[in-house]
Amino acid sequence: MRDNHLIFLRDTHIKCNRPVRAALFQCPKDMFPSDFAWGAATAAYQIEGGWQTDGKGPSIWDTFCHEKGRVFGEQNGDVACNSYELWEKDLECIQQLGLTHYRLSLSWARLLPDGTTRHVNQKGVQYYNKVIDDLLACGVSPMVTLYHFDLPQALQDQGGWKSPGIATLFDSYARFCFQTFGDRVKLWLTINEPHVCAKLGHEDGIHAPGLKEPGIAAYLAGHNMLRAHAMAWHSYNSFYRTEQKGAVSLAINSNWLEPLHAGCAEDIAATERCRAFTLGWFTWPVFVTGDYPEIMRSAIDAQSKKLGYSGSPRLPSFSKDEPAVLGTADFFALNYYTSRKVKPGGGCEKTLCMKSDRDAEEVLDPSWPICGVSWLAVVPHGLRNTLKYIKDTFNNPAVYITENGFSQVGQLQIDDVQRSEFYKDTILEVAKAVQEDGVNVRGYFAWSLLDNFEWEDGFSVRFGLFHVDFADAKLGRTMYQSGRQYAKIVLKYR
Ligand code: GBH
């Protein structure tokens, strides 16, 4: 298989069947593989600021935030944590946590202001070179995401993710990054959460580019994201892998899903549909069949027929003349936050939309605590279940948990006891997945290193292991108690 030569992804030295105790710190030191990645994650638009500094081009998030009514309190990422200027402060935070890995994303428009390689912004290259070199000098390995929601506005003006040509433009950008940084970066993610980019950006309109074209645009955008990802993976495979010896994947977000009523056939079927339209949408093409899940396609086609839609199939097909999508991931990258119960719902909508195609509604279990933002029900065992599902469904891949976290809203609480407990509880579930379920988990990245710009919620939702004082021009970073807790965990198990 492709990944045989990826030494660091082999599972041969994972010790399994160690006793997993009831509390994390009672577990032996070798509960996790010795080369396990202990990290934290961020994304360019959420932390960098410097939105037009040193020749950076605008991205769709710059545009979106500058429109009225898009983001909580009309806030934006113009300055955010100012990591463009304060990177060394972030590095101090990383060192205080004792991390082995740091996940960051590159701003496409900072490197290529109009999105194309016709013009390279050397200041942008210098910035990321410094970040990467500083990390390596401190013994921290970078994991780099090429795209975390921030398309260059110049490319949106040409149709963005809805335009088929975006795939080759993304591929050129990816090659440029492999060429420029790949001597030092060994873990790559092409696109972060294509599901979120496609649906929130093109169906619901609550993320940039703010399109509300239900039932059509999200499927098209998602399709072009998969084509773009596949092209970039093949470029790496053909031109860079032998020399650079890294690994490339895409980050998949997924809730853990269960039928609302365990024995109810309708709820079970709704759960299957819901899974197909979320996790399945982007994993079946890459890991399973090279095409979308059959139940997704048949549901969409049936709904088109029922509502008298006569255009070309809303869910596109992959062309045999293009690089195959199947097999284009060297590992599985999972962003896990929460769980949902599922029942039928939405199928009676009278207009085309994903809700009616999917006919499955996600609801909360009242026993789950809601922590911070309303969507984040805290269900640590949902992570273990998801990991086991990934092992069983995708033929036991190497898995990195590329995001997982807990948010805070309202009154600032530096002694965030609940979040500290959350990290212990969740990482214990990861230990069980490794030891009791034999899942080949290779790393865990907390979201996030810093409080940052939380998209449509602006700065009102805080996910950081470090608090950032956005009211103060110095943007001081202060470690939360949960940061100290995570540092203790990393120190014991790294
Ligand atoms: C991640 O997405 C992002 O990758 C990251 O940038 C972000 O900061 C982090 O989560 C924390 O939110 O209001 O019911 O429509 C996680 C997936 C998808 C979870 C959108 C919240 C909105 C739920 N997110 N979802 S709803």
Short mmCIF file of C-alpha atoms and ligand atoms in Angstrom, two decimals:
data_model
loop_
_atom_site.label_atom_id
_atom_site.label_comp_id
_atom_site.label_asym_id
_atom_site.label_seq_id
_atom_site.Cartn_x
_atom_site.Cartn_y
_atom_site.Cartn_z
CA MET A 1 0.00 0.00 0.00
CA ARG A 2 0.88 3.64 -0.50
CA ASP A 3 1.69 4.28 3.09
CA ASN A 4 4.09 1.42 3.61
CA HIS A 5 7.05 3.72 3.28
CA LEU A 6 5.63 6.20 5.73
CA ILE A 7 7.60 4.94 8.67
CA PHE A 8 5.94 7.22 11.17
CA LEU A 9 2.49 5.97 10.28
CA ARG A 10 3.22 2.30 10.84
CA ASP A 11 1.45 0.77 13.77
CA THR A 12 4.10 -1.82 14.55
CA HIS A 13 5.31 -0.21 17.72
CA ILE A 14 1.93 0.55 19.26
CA LYS A 15 1.59 -1.28 22.53
CA CYS A 16 -1.96 -2.50 22.92
CA ASN A 17 -3.92 -4.04 25.76
CA ARG A 18 -2.41 -1.94 28.53
CA PRO A 19 -4.86 -1.53 31.40
CA VAL A 20 -6.88 1.66 30.98
CA ARG A 21 -7.74 2.90 34.45
CA ALA A 22 -10.70 4.97 35.46
CA ALA A 23 -8.65 8.14 35.72
CA LEU A 24 -6.16 9.33 33.16
CA PHE A 25 -3.23 9.96 35.48
CA GLN A 26 -3.47 6.43 36.94
CA CYS A 27 -2.64 5.03 33.52
CA PRO A 28 0.92 3.96 32.77
CA LYS A 29 3.20 6.16 30.71
CA ASP A 30 3.16 3.82 27.72
CA MET A 31 -0.61 4.16 27.32
CA PHE A 32 0.13 6.08 24.10
CA PRO A 33 2.71 5.18 21.44
CA SER A 34 6.10 6.76 22.17
CA ASP A 35 5.97 8.86 18.98
CA PHE A 36 2.36 10.00 19.53
CA ALA A 37 1.77 13.58 18.33
CA TRP A 38 0.66 15.88 21.14
CA GLY A 39 -0.48 19.08 19.55
CA ALA A 40 -2.71 22.09 19.41
CA ALA A 41 -4.28 23.60 16.31
CA THR A 42 -5.08 27.00 14.85
CA ALA A 43 -6.13 28.43 11.48
CA ALA A 44 -4.71 31.41 9.62
CA TYR A 45 -7.79 33.63 9.43
CA GLN A 46 -8.70 32.94 13.04
CA ILE A 47 -5.38 34.12 14.49
CA GLU A 48 -3.12 35.98 12.06
CA GLY A 49 -4.68 39.39 11.52
CA GLY A 50 -2.49 41.49 9.21
CA TRP A 51 -5.30 41.20 6.71
CA GLN A 52 -3.66 43.57 4.25
CA THR A 53 -0.14 43.74 5.62
CA ASP A 54 2.94 43.19 3.44
CA GLY A 55 1.07 42.50 0.24
CA LYS A 56 -1.50 39.94 1.42
CA GLY A 57 -4.52 39.73 -0.88
CA PRO A 58 -8.08 39.71 0.49
CA SER A 59 -9.82 36.42 1.21
CA ILE A 60 -13.53 35.61 1.22
CA TRP A 61 -13.53 35.92 5.01
CA ASP A 62 -12.18 39.47 4.80
CA THR A 63 -15.02 40.31 2.44
CA PHE A 64 -17.66 38.43 4.43
CA CYS A 65 -16.77 40.04 7.76
CA HIS A 66 -16.74 43.51 6.27
CA GLU A 67 -20.36 43.08 5.18
CA LYS A 68 -23.02 44.18 7.69
CA GLY A 69 -24.84 41.57 9.74
CA ARG A 70 -22.66 38.60 8.95
CA VAL A 71 -20.71 38.14 12.18
CA PHE A 72 -21.56 38.57 15.86
CA GLY A 73 -21.02 42.22 16.84
CA GLU A 74 -19.77 43.08 13.33
CA GLN A 75 -16.42 41.64 14.39
CA ASN A 76 -13.73 40.51 11.97
CA GLY A 77 -10.28 38.95 11.72
CA ASP A 78 -8.49 42.14 10.61
CA VAL A 79 -6.27 41.90 13.69
CA ALA A 80 -7.47 38.78 15.57
CA CYS A 81 -4.56 37.50 17.72
CA ASN A 82 -2.14 39.39 15.45
CA SER A 83 -0.10 36.24 15.11
CA TYR A 84 1.33 37.72 11.92
CA GLU A 85 3.34 40.05 14.16
CA LEU A 86 3.23 38.15 17.44
CA TRP A 87 4.23 34.70 16.23
CA GLU A 88 7.01 34.47 18.80
CA LYS A 89 4.42 34.87 21.56
CA ASP A 90 2.54 31.91 20.10
CA LEU A 91 5.76 29.92 20.04
CA GLU A 92 6.21 30.63 23.75
CA CYS A 93 2.72 29.26 24.36
CA ILE A 94 3.55 26.13 22.36
CA GLN A 95 6.70 25.65 24.41
CA GLN A 96 4.92 26.18 27.69
CA LEU A 97 2.53 23.39 26.77
CA GLY A 98 5.44 21.10 25.85
CA LEU A 99 3.79 20.17 22.54
CA THR A 100 5.47 17.81 20.10
CA HIS A 101 3.37 19.09 17.18
CA TYR A 102 1.63 22.29 16.12
CA ARG A 103 -1.11 22.42 13.48
CA LEU A 104 -1.39 25.69 11.57
CA SER A 105 -2.93 26.70 8.28
CA LEU A 106 -1.43 28.78 5.50
CA SER A 107 -3.27 31.80 4.18
CA TRP A 108 -3.50 31.18 0.43
CA ALA A 109 -3.97 34.91 -0.23
CA ARG A 110 -0.96 35.82 1.90
CA LEU A 111 1.26 33.60 -0.26
CA LEU A 112 -0.48 34.14 -3.60
CA PRO A 113 -2.43 37.43 -3.35
CA ASP A 114 -4.58 36.80 -6.44
CA GLY A 115 -4.72 33.06 -5.79
CA THR A 116 -2.44 32.15 -8.68
CA THR A 117 1.29 31.46 -8.86
CA ARG A 118 1.64 34.35 -11.33
CA HIS A 119 2.58 36.48 -8.36
CA VAL A 120 4.23 35.16 -5.18
CA ASN A 121 4.26 37.38 -2.10
CA GLN A 122 7.78 36.83 -0.72
CA LYS A 123 6.85 38.44 2.62
CA GLY A 124 4.26 35.73 3.08
CA VAL A 125 6.81 33.04 2.24
CA GLN A 126 9.23 34.58 4.75
CA TYR A 127 6.58 34.59 7.46
CA TYR A 128 5.75 30.90 7.13
CA ASN A 129 9.41 29.98 6.71
CA LYS A 130 10.11 31.63 10.04
CA VAL A 131 7.18 29.88 11.73
CA ILE A 132 8.26 26.49 10.42
CA ASP A 133 11.95 27.02 11.17
CA ASP A 134 11.24 28.28 14.69
CA LEU A 135 9.02 25.28 15.41
CA LEU A 136 11.66 22.82 14.22
CA ALA A 137 14.38 24.64 16.16
CA CYS A 138 12.25 24.07 19.28
CA GLY A 139 11.71 20.40 18.50
CA VAL A 140 8.09 20.88 17.44
CA SER A 141 6.84 19.28 14.20
CA PRO A 142 4.48 21.31 12.05
CA MET A 143 1.28 19.87 10.61
CA VAL A 144 0.18 22.23 7.86
CA THR A 145 -3.31 22.77 6.42
CA LEU A 146 -3.36 24.37 2.99
CA TYR A 147 -6.95 25.55 3.17
CA HIS A 148 -8.97 26.42 6.24
CA PHE A 149 -12.02 28.30 4.87
CA ASP A 150 -10.13 31.35 3.47
CA LEU A 151 -10.31 31.35 -0.33
CA PRO A 152 -8.56 34.26 -2.07
CA GLN A 153 -11.30 36.73 -3.01
CA ALA A 154 -9.85 36.95 -6.53
CA LEU A 155 -10.77 33.29 -7.04
CA GLN A 156 -14.24 33.74 -5.56
CA ASP A 157 -14.73 36.46 -8.16
CA GLN A 158 -14.20 33.75 -10.78
CA GLY A 159 -16.79 31.45 -9.24
CA GLY A 160 -14.89 30.06 -6.25
CA TRP A 161 -15.52 26.45 -5.31
CA LYS A 162 -18.50 26.26 -7.64
CA SER A 163 -16.23 26.65 -10.64
CA PRO A 164 -14.56 23.46 -11.94
CA GLY A 165 -11.34 25.38 -12.70
CA ILE A 166 -10.74 25.87 -8.96
CA ALA A 167 -9.31 22.36 -8.71
CA THR A 168 -6.29 23.07 -10.93
CA LEU A 169 -5.74 26.43 -9.22
CA PHE A 170 -5.73 24.67 -5.86
CA ASP A 171 -3.35 22.06 -7.22
CA SER A 172 -0.91 24.79 -8.36
CA TYR A 173 -1.10 26.40 -4.92
CA ALA A 174 -0.53 23.01 -3.26
CA ARG A 175 2.50 22.26 -5.45
CA PHE A 176 3.88 25.68 -4.66
CA CYS A 177 3.56 24.91 -0.93
CA PHE A 178 5.06 21.41 -1.21
CA GLN A 179 7.94 22.88 -3.22
CA THR A 180 8.52 25.77 -0.82
CA PHE A 181 7.93 24.19 2.60
CA GLY A 182 7.89 20.43 2.03
CA ASP A 183 11.57 19.97 2.84
CA ARG A 184 10.52 20.66 6.45
CA VAL A 185 6.78 19.88 6.64
CA LYS A 186 5.97 16.16 6.75
CA LEU A 187 2.28 16.22 7.66
CA TRP A 188 -0.06 17.96 5.23
CA LEU A 189 -3.80 18.50 5.16
CA THR A 190 -5.25 19.82 1.92
CA ILE A 191 -8.71 21.06 2.94
CA ASN A 192 -10.12 21.47 6.43
CA GLU A 193 -13.71 20.27 6.82
CA PRO A 194 -14.99 20.31 3.24
CA HIS A 195 -18.43 19.54 4.68
CA VAL A 196 -18.47 22.81 6.61
CA CYS A 197 -17.04 24.86 3.70
CA ALA A 198 -19.55 23.43 1.29
CA LYS A 199 -22.68 23.48 3.44
CA LEU A 200 -22.24 26.54 5.66
CA GLY A 201 -20.71 28.59 2.84
CA HIS A 202 -23.00 27.62 -0.05
CA GLU A 203 -26.24 26.14 1.36
CA ASP A 204 -26.83 27.97 4.66
CA GLY A 205 -24.87 31.14 3.86
CA ILE A 206 -23.59 31.54 7.42
CA HIS A 207 -19.92 31.17 6.43
CA ALA A 208 -18.07 32.93 3.61
CA PRO A 209 -18.80 33.28 0.73
CA GLY A 210 -22.30 33.56 2.23
CA LEU A 211 -24.18 31.88 -0.61
CA LYS A 212 -27.67 30.51 -0.02
CA GLU A 213 -28.28 28.29 -3.02
CA PRO A 214 -29.95 25.35 -1.31
CA GLY A 215 -29.78 21.90 -2.77
CA ILE A 216 -27.33 22.78 -5.52
CA ALA A 217 -24.24 24.83 -4.73
CA ALA A 218 -22.99 22.84 -1.74
CA TYR A 219 -22.88 19.58 -3.70
CA LEU A 220 -21.03 21.32 -6.51
CA ALA A 221 -18.59 23.09 -4.21
CA GLY A 222 -17.96 19.87 -2.27
CA HIS A 223 -17.34 18.02 -5.52
CA ASN A 224 -14.73 20.53 -6.63
CA MET A 225 -13.09 20.37 -3.20
CA LEU A 226 -12.72 16.62 -3.62
CA ARG A 227 -11.30 17.07 -7.13
CA ALA A 228 -8.89 19.70 -5.82
CA HIS A 229 -7.82 17.51 -2.91
CA ALA A 230 -7.26 14.52 -5.18
CA MET A 231 -5.17 16.50 -7.64
CA ALA A 232 -3.00 17.87 -4.87
CA TRP A 233 -2.50 14.40 -3.36
CA HIS A 234 -1.48 13.01 -6.76
CA SER A 235 0.94 15.92 -7.24
CA TYR A 236 2.55 15.15 -3.91
CA ASN A 237 2.62 11.47 -4.70
CA SER A 238 4.20 11.89 -8.13
CA PHE A 239 6.58 14.78 -7.59
CA TYR A 240 7.41 15.20 -3.91
CA ARG A 241 6.84 12.04 -1.92
CA THR A 242 10.04 10.21 -2.79
CA GLU A 243 12.21 13.10 -1.75
CA GLN A 244 10.17 14.67 1.02
CA LYS A 245 8.73 11.49 2.60
CA GLY A 246 5.68 13.16 4.08
CA ALA A 247 1.99 12.28 4.24
CA VAL A 248 -1.09 14.05 2.89
CA SER A 249 -4.75 13.85 3.87
CA LEU A 250 -7.83 16.05 4.36
CA ALA A 251 -9.54 16.89 7.67
CA ILE A 252 -12.99 15.39 8.08
CA ASN A 253 -15.39 16.73 10.71
CA SER A 254 -17.96 14.39 12.10
CA ASN A 255 -20.42 14.21 14.94
CA TRP A 256 -20.94 10.83 16.55
CA LEU A 257 -24.49 9.81 15.55
CA GLU A 258 -26.93 7.41 17.17
CA PRO A 259 -30.60 6.68 16.48
CA LEU A 260 -32.87 8.70 18.76
CA HIS A 261 -34.63 5.51 19.86
CA ALA A 262 -32.26 2.57 19.83
CA GLY A 263 -34.60 -0.06 18.37
CA CYS A 264 -36.63 2.20 16.05
CA ALA A 265 -36.21 1.30 12.37
CA GLU A 266 -37.04 4.83 11.12
CA ASP A 267 -34.45 6.37 13.45
CA ILE A 268 -31.85 3.80 12.45
CA ALA A 269 -32.43 4.52 8.76
CA ALA A 270 -32.33 8.28 9.43
CA THR A 271 -29.01 7.84 11.22
CA GLU A 272 -27.58 6.01 8.21
CA ARG A 273 -28.76 8.79 5.88
CA CYS A 274 -27.40 11.45 8.18
CA ARG A 275 -24.01 9.72 8.33
CA ALA A 276 -23.96 9.39 4.54
CA PHE A 277 -24.63 13.13 4.10
CA THR A 278 -21.97 14.16 6.64
CA LEU A 279 -19.01 11.82 7.24
CA GLY A 280 -19.85 9.68 4.19
CA TRP A 281 -20.03 12.56 1.70
CA PHE A 282 -16.27 13.11 1.79
CA THR A 283 -14.96 9.75 2.98
CA TRP A 284 -16.69 7.33 0.58
CA PRO A 285 -14.99 8.95 -2.43
CA VAL A 286 -11.56 9.04 -0.77
CA PHE A 287 -11.48 5.87 1.35
CA VAL A 288 -14.19 3.45 0.20
CA THR A 289 -15.55 3.45 -3.36
CA GLY A 290 -14.30 6.51 -5.25
CA ASP A 291 -17.88 7.76 -5.37
CA TYR A 292 -20.48 9.23 -3.01
CA PRO A 293 -22.44 6.92 -0.72
CA GLU A 294 -25.19 5.19 -2.65
CA ILE A 295 -27.90 6.28 -0.19
CA MET A 296 -26.82 9.89 -0.60
CA ARG A 297 -27.05 9.79 -4.38
CA SER A 298 -30.35 7.92 -4.47
CA ALA A 299 -31.92 10.27 -1.90
CA ILE A 300 -30.87 13.33 -3.90
CA ASP A 301 -32.03 11.87 -7.21
CA ALA A 302 -35.37 10.80 -5.73
CA GLN A 303 -35.94 14.26 -4.32
CA SER A 304 -35.06 15.91 -7.66
CA LYS A 305 -37.67 13.73 -9.33
CA LYS A 306 -40.30 14.35 -6.68
CA LEU A 307 -39.87 18.11 -6.84
CA GLY A 308 -39.71 18.16 -10.64
CA TYR A 309 -36.11 19.32 -10.95
CA SER A 310 -34.98 18.80 -14.51
CA GLY A 311 -31.38 20.08 -14.49
CA SER A 312 -28.34 17.81 -14.54
CA PRO A 313 -27.92 15.58 -11.47
CA ARG A 314 -27.37 17.82 -8.46
CA LEU A 315 -24.72 15.49 -7.06
CA PRO A 316 -22.03 15.42 -9.76
CA SER A 317 -20.07 12.33 -10.82
CA PHE A 318 -16.32 11.91 -10.90
CA SER A 319 -14.80 11.77 -14.37
CA LYS A 320 -12.65 8.81 -15.33
CA ASP A 321 -10.38 11.20 -17.23
CA GLU A 322 -9.26 12.90 -14.03
CA PRO A 323 -6.90 11.64 -11.31
CA ALA A 324 -8.75 9.09 -9.16
CA VAL A 325 -10.16 10.34 -5.86
CA LEU A 326 -10.10 6.89 -4.29
CA GLY A 327 -6.95 6.26 -2.26
CA THR A 328 -5.92 9.90 -1.90
CA ALA A 329 -5.32 9.95 1.86
CA ASP A 330 -2.22 8.67 3.65
CA PHE A 331 -3.98 8.83 7.01
CA PHE A 332 -7.38 9.73 8.45
CA ALA A 333 -7.64 13.22 9.95
CA LEU A 334 -10.65 13.61 12.25
CA ASN A 335 -12.10 16.78 13.76
CA TYR A 336 -14.45 15.62 16.52
CA TYR A 337 -16.44 17.91 18.80
CA THR A 338 -19.82 16.49 19.66
CA SER A 339 -22.58 13.90 19.23
CA ARG A 340 -26.19 13.86 18.11
CA LYS A 341 -29.25 11.62 18.23
CA VAL A 342 -31.00 11.27 14.89
CA LYS A 343 -34.63 10.95 13.73
CA PRO A 344 -36.33 11.50 10.36
CA GLY A 345 -37.07 15.12 9.55
CA GLY A 346 -37.02 17.57 6.68
CA GLY A 347 -38.14 15.15 3.98
CA CYS A 348 -41.43 16.96 3.51
CA GLU A 349 -39.85 20.29 2.59
CA LYS A 350 -41.44 21.57 -0.61
CA THR A 351 -38.31 23.08 -2.11
CA LEU A 352 -34.95 21.68 -3.08
CA CYS A 353 -32.51 21.75 -0.21
CA MET A 354 -30.08 19.48 1.55
CA LYS A 355 -32.46 19.17 4.48
CA SER A 356 -35.14 17.61 2.31
CA ASP A 357 -32.61 15.37 0.53
CA ARG A 358 -31.24 14.12 3.82
CA ASP A 359 -34.51 13.73 5.72
CA ALA A 360 -32.69 13.32 8.99
CA GLU A 361 -32.68 15.64 11.95
CA GLU A 362 -29.94 15.80 14.57
CA VAL A 363 -31.12 16.43 18.13
CA LEU A 364 -29.44 16.73 21.49
CA ASP A 365 -29.79 14.23 24.30
CA PRO A 366 -30.92 16.26 27.32
CA SER A 367 -28.44 14.39 29.52
CA TRP A 368 -25.45 15.81 27.65
CA PRO A 369 -23.96 18.96 29.18
CA ILE A 370 -23.81 21.94 26.82
CA CYS A 371 -20.54 23.73 27.29
CA GLY A 372 -20.17 27.21 25.98
CA VAL A 373 -21.60 27.50 22.50
CA SER A 374 -25.04 25.93 21.97
CA TRP A 375 -24.01 23.22 19.49
CA LEU A 376 -21.27 21.77 21.68
CA ALA A 377 -22.77 18.98 23.76
CA VAL A 378 -19.88 17.38 25.58
CA VAL A 379 -19.77 13.65 24.83
CA PRO A 380 -16.22 12.31 25.22
CA HIS A 381 -17.18 8.68 24.53
CA GLY A 382 -18.52 9.82 21.16
CA LEU A 383 -14.89 10.31 20.17
CA ARG A 384 -14.02 6.72 21.10
CA ASN A 385 -17.04 5.45 19.17
CA THR A 386 -16.06 7.49 16.12
CA LEU A 387 -12.48 6.19 16.25
CA LYS A 388 -13.72 2.60 16.42
CA TYR A 389 -16.11 3.29 13.53
CA ILE A 390 -13.22 4.68 11.46
CA LYS A 391 -11.08 1.62 12.16
CA ASP A 392 -13.86 -0.76 11.15
CA THR A 393 -15.14 1.18 8.14
CA PHE A 394 -11.94 2.43 6.52
CA ASN A 395 -9.68 -0.58 6.99
CA ASN A 396 -7.76 0.47 10.06
CA PRO A 397 -6.03 3.63 8.87
CA ALA A 398 -3.56 5.68 10.88
CA VAL A 399 -5.70 8.36 12.54
CA TYR A 400 -4.81 11.83 13.73
CA ILE A 401 -7.41 13.65 15.81
CA THR A 402 -6.73 17.00 14.18
CA GLU A 403 -9.23 18.99 16.28
CA ASN A 404 -11.11 18.49 19.52
CA GLY A 405 -12.03 21.08 22.10
CA PHE A 406 -14.37 22.78 24.52
CA SER A 407 -15.61 26.35 24.46
CA GLN A 408 -16.31 29.09 26.93
CA VAL A 409 -18.75 31.99 26.54
CA GLY A 410 -19.74 34.93 28.74
CA GLN A 411 -17.74 35.75 31.85
CA LEU A 412 -14.04 34.99 31.44
CA GLN A 413 -12.88 32.09 33.59
CA ILE A 414 -9.15 31.51 33.66
CA ASP A 415 -9.62 28.70 36.19
CA ASP A 416 -11.72 26.73 33.75
CA VAL A 417 -12.26 23.60 35.82
CA GLN A 418 -14.82 22.08 33.44
CA ARG A 419 -12.57 22.35 30.42
CA SER A 420 -9.67 20.85 32.39
CA GLU A 421 -11.87 17.87 33.28
CA PHE A 422 -13.00 17.68 29.68
CA TYR A 423 -9.45 17.22 28.40
CA LYS A 424 -8.75 14.46 30.94
CA ASP A 425 -12.03 12.66 30.17
CA THR A 426 -11.58 12.93 26.43
CA ILE A 427 -7.96 11.82 26.34
CA LEU A 428 -8.90 8.85 28.52
CA GLU A 429 -11.38 7.88 25.78
CA VAL A 430 -8.56 8.13 23.24
CA ALA A 431 -6.49 5.81 25.43
CA LYS A 432 -9.35 3.30 25.45
CA ALA A 433 -9.61 3.54 21.66
CA VAL A 434 -5.90 2.73 21.38
CA GLN A 435 -5.66 0.05 24.05
CA GLU A 436 -9.06 -1.64 24.10
CA ASP A 437 -10.24 -1.12 20.52
CA GLY A 438 -6.82 -1.26 18.85
CA VAL A 439 -7.37 1.92 16.84
CA ASN A 440 -4.14 3.19 15.26
CA VAL A 441 -4.38 6.71 16.71
CA ARG A 442 -1.19 8.64 15.94
CA GLY A 443 -1.90 11.99 17.53
CA TYR A 444 -4.25 14.42 19.23
CA PHE A 445 -4.54 18.15 18.54
CA ALA A 446 -6.49 20.35 20.94
CA TRP A 447 -8.55 23.11 19.38
CA SER A 448 -7.21 25.63 20.02
CA LEU A 449 -3.85 26.99 21.10
CA LEU A 450 -5.40 30.44 21.54
CA ASP A 451 -8.76 32.11 21.97
CA ASN A 452 -9.40 33.33 18.46
CA PHE A 453 -11.87 34.54 15.85
CA GLU A 454 -14.59 31.91 16.02
CA TRP A 455 -16.11 32.57 12.56
CA GLU A 456 -19.76 33.75 12.72
CA ASP A 457 -19.48 33.97 16.52
CA GLY A 458 -16.59 36.42 16.36
CA PHE A 459 -14.63 36.59 19.61
CA SER A 460 -17.63 35.68 21.78
CA VAL A 461 -16.71 31.98 21.92
CA ARG A 462 -13.34 31.07 23.42
CA PHE A 463 -11.69 27.76 22.58
CA GLY A 464 -8.11 28.55 23.66
CA LEU A 465 -5.70 26.82 25.98
CA PHE A 466 -4.46 30.40 26.28
CA HIS A 467 -6.73 33.36 26.79
CA VAL A 468 -6.10 36.34 24.50
CA ASP A 469 -7.03 39.76 25.85
CA PHE A 470 -8.66 41.26 22.76
CA ALA A 471 -9.54 44.43 24.67
CA ASP A 472 -5.87 45.26 25.13
CA ALA A 473 -3.74 46.44 22.21
CA LYS A 474 -0.91 44.15 23.35
CA LEU A 475 -3.14 41.09 22.90
CA GLY A 476 -1.50 39.38 25.87
CA ARG A 477 -1.70 35.60 26.12
CA THR A 478 -2.54 34.02 29.52
CA MET A 479 -2.59 30.29 30.14
CA TYR A 480 -5.93 28.88 31.27
CA GLN A 481 -6.02 26.21 33.95
CA SER A 482 -6.96 23.82 31.12
CA GLY A 483 -3.68 24.77 29.44
CA ARG A 484 -1.82 23.72 32.59
CA GLN A 485 -3.84 20.50 32.66
CA TYR A 486 -3.05 19.72 29.03
CA ALA A 487 0.64 20.49 29.62
CA LYS A 488 0.61 17.96 32.50
CA ILE A 489 -0.92 15.33 30.24
CA VAL A 490 1.60 16.01 27.48
CA LEU A 491 4.50 15.94 29.94
CA LYS A 492 3.48 12.56 31.30
CA TYR A 493 2.66 10.82 28.02
CA ARG A 494 4.95 12.37 25.39
C1 GBH B 1 -14.14 23.54 13.59
O1 GBH B 1 -15.35 23.19 12.98
C2 GBH B 1 -13.35 24.46 12.71
O2 GBH B 1 -12.45 23.72 11.92
C3 GBH B 1 -12.58 25.50 13.48
O3 GBH B 1 -12.07 26.47 12.62
C4 GBH B 1 -13.46 26.10 14.55
O4 GBH B 1 -12.86 27.14 15.22
C5 GBH B 1 -13.81 24.97 15.50
O5 GBH B 1 -14.50 23.99 14.82
C6 GBH B 1 -14.71 25.38 16.64
O6 GBH B 1 -15.99 25.71 16.17
O7 GBH B 1 -24.74 26.18 14.61
O8 GBH B 1 -25.64 23.93 14.51
O9 GBH B 1 -24.96 25.05 12.46
C7 GBH B 1 -16.16 22.33 13.75
C8 GBH B 1 -17.43 21.97 13.04
C9 GBH B 1 -19.33 22.97 12.11
C10 GBH B 1 -19.12 22.87 14.44
C11 GBH B 1 -20.35 24.05 12.24
C12 GBH B 1 -20.18 23.93 14.58
C13 GBH B 1 -22.11 24.91 13.56
C14 GBH B 1 -23.24 24.19 14.15
N1 GBH B 1 -18.41 23.01 13.21
N2 GBH B 1 -21.07 23.89 13.47
S1 GBH B 1 -24.77 24.92 13.90
#
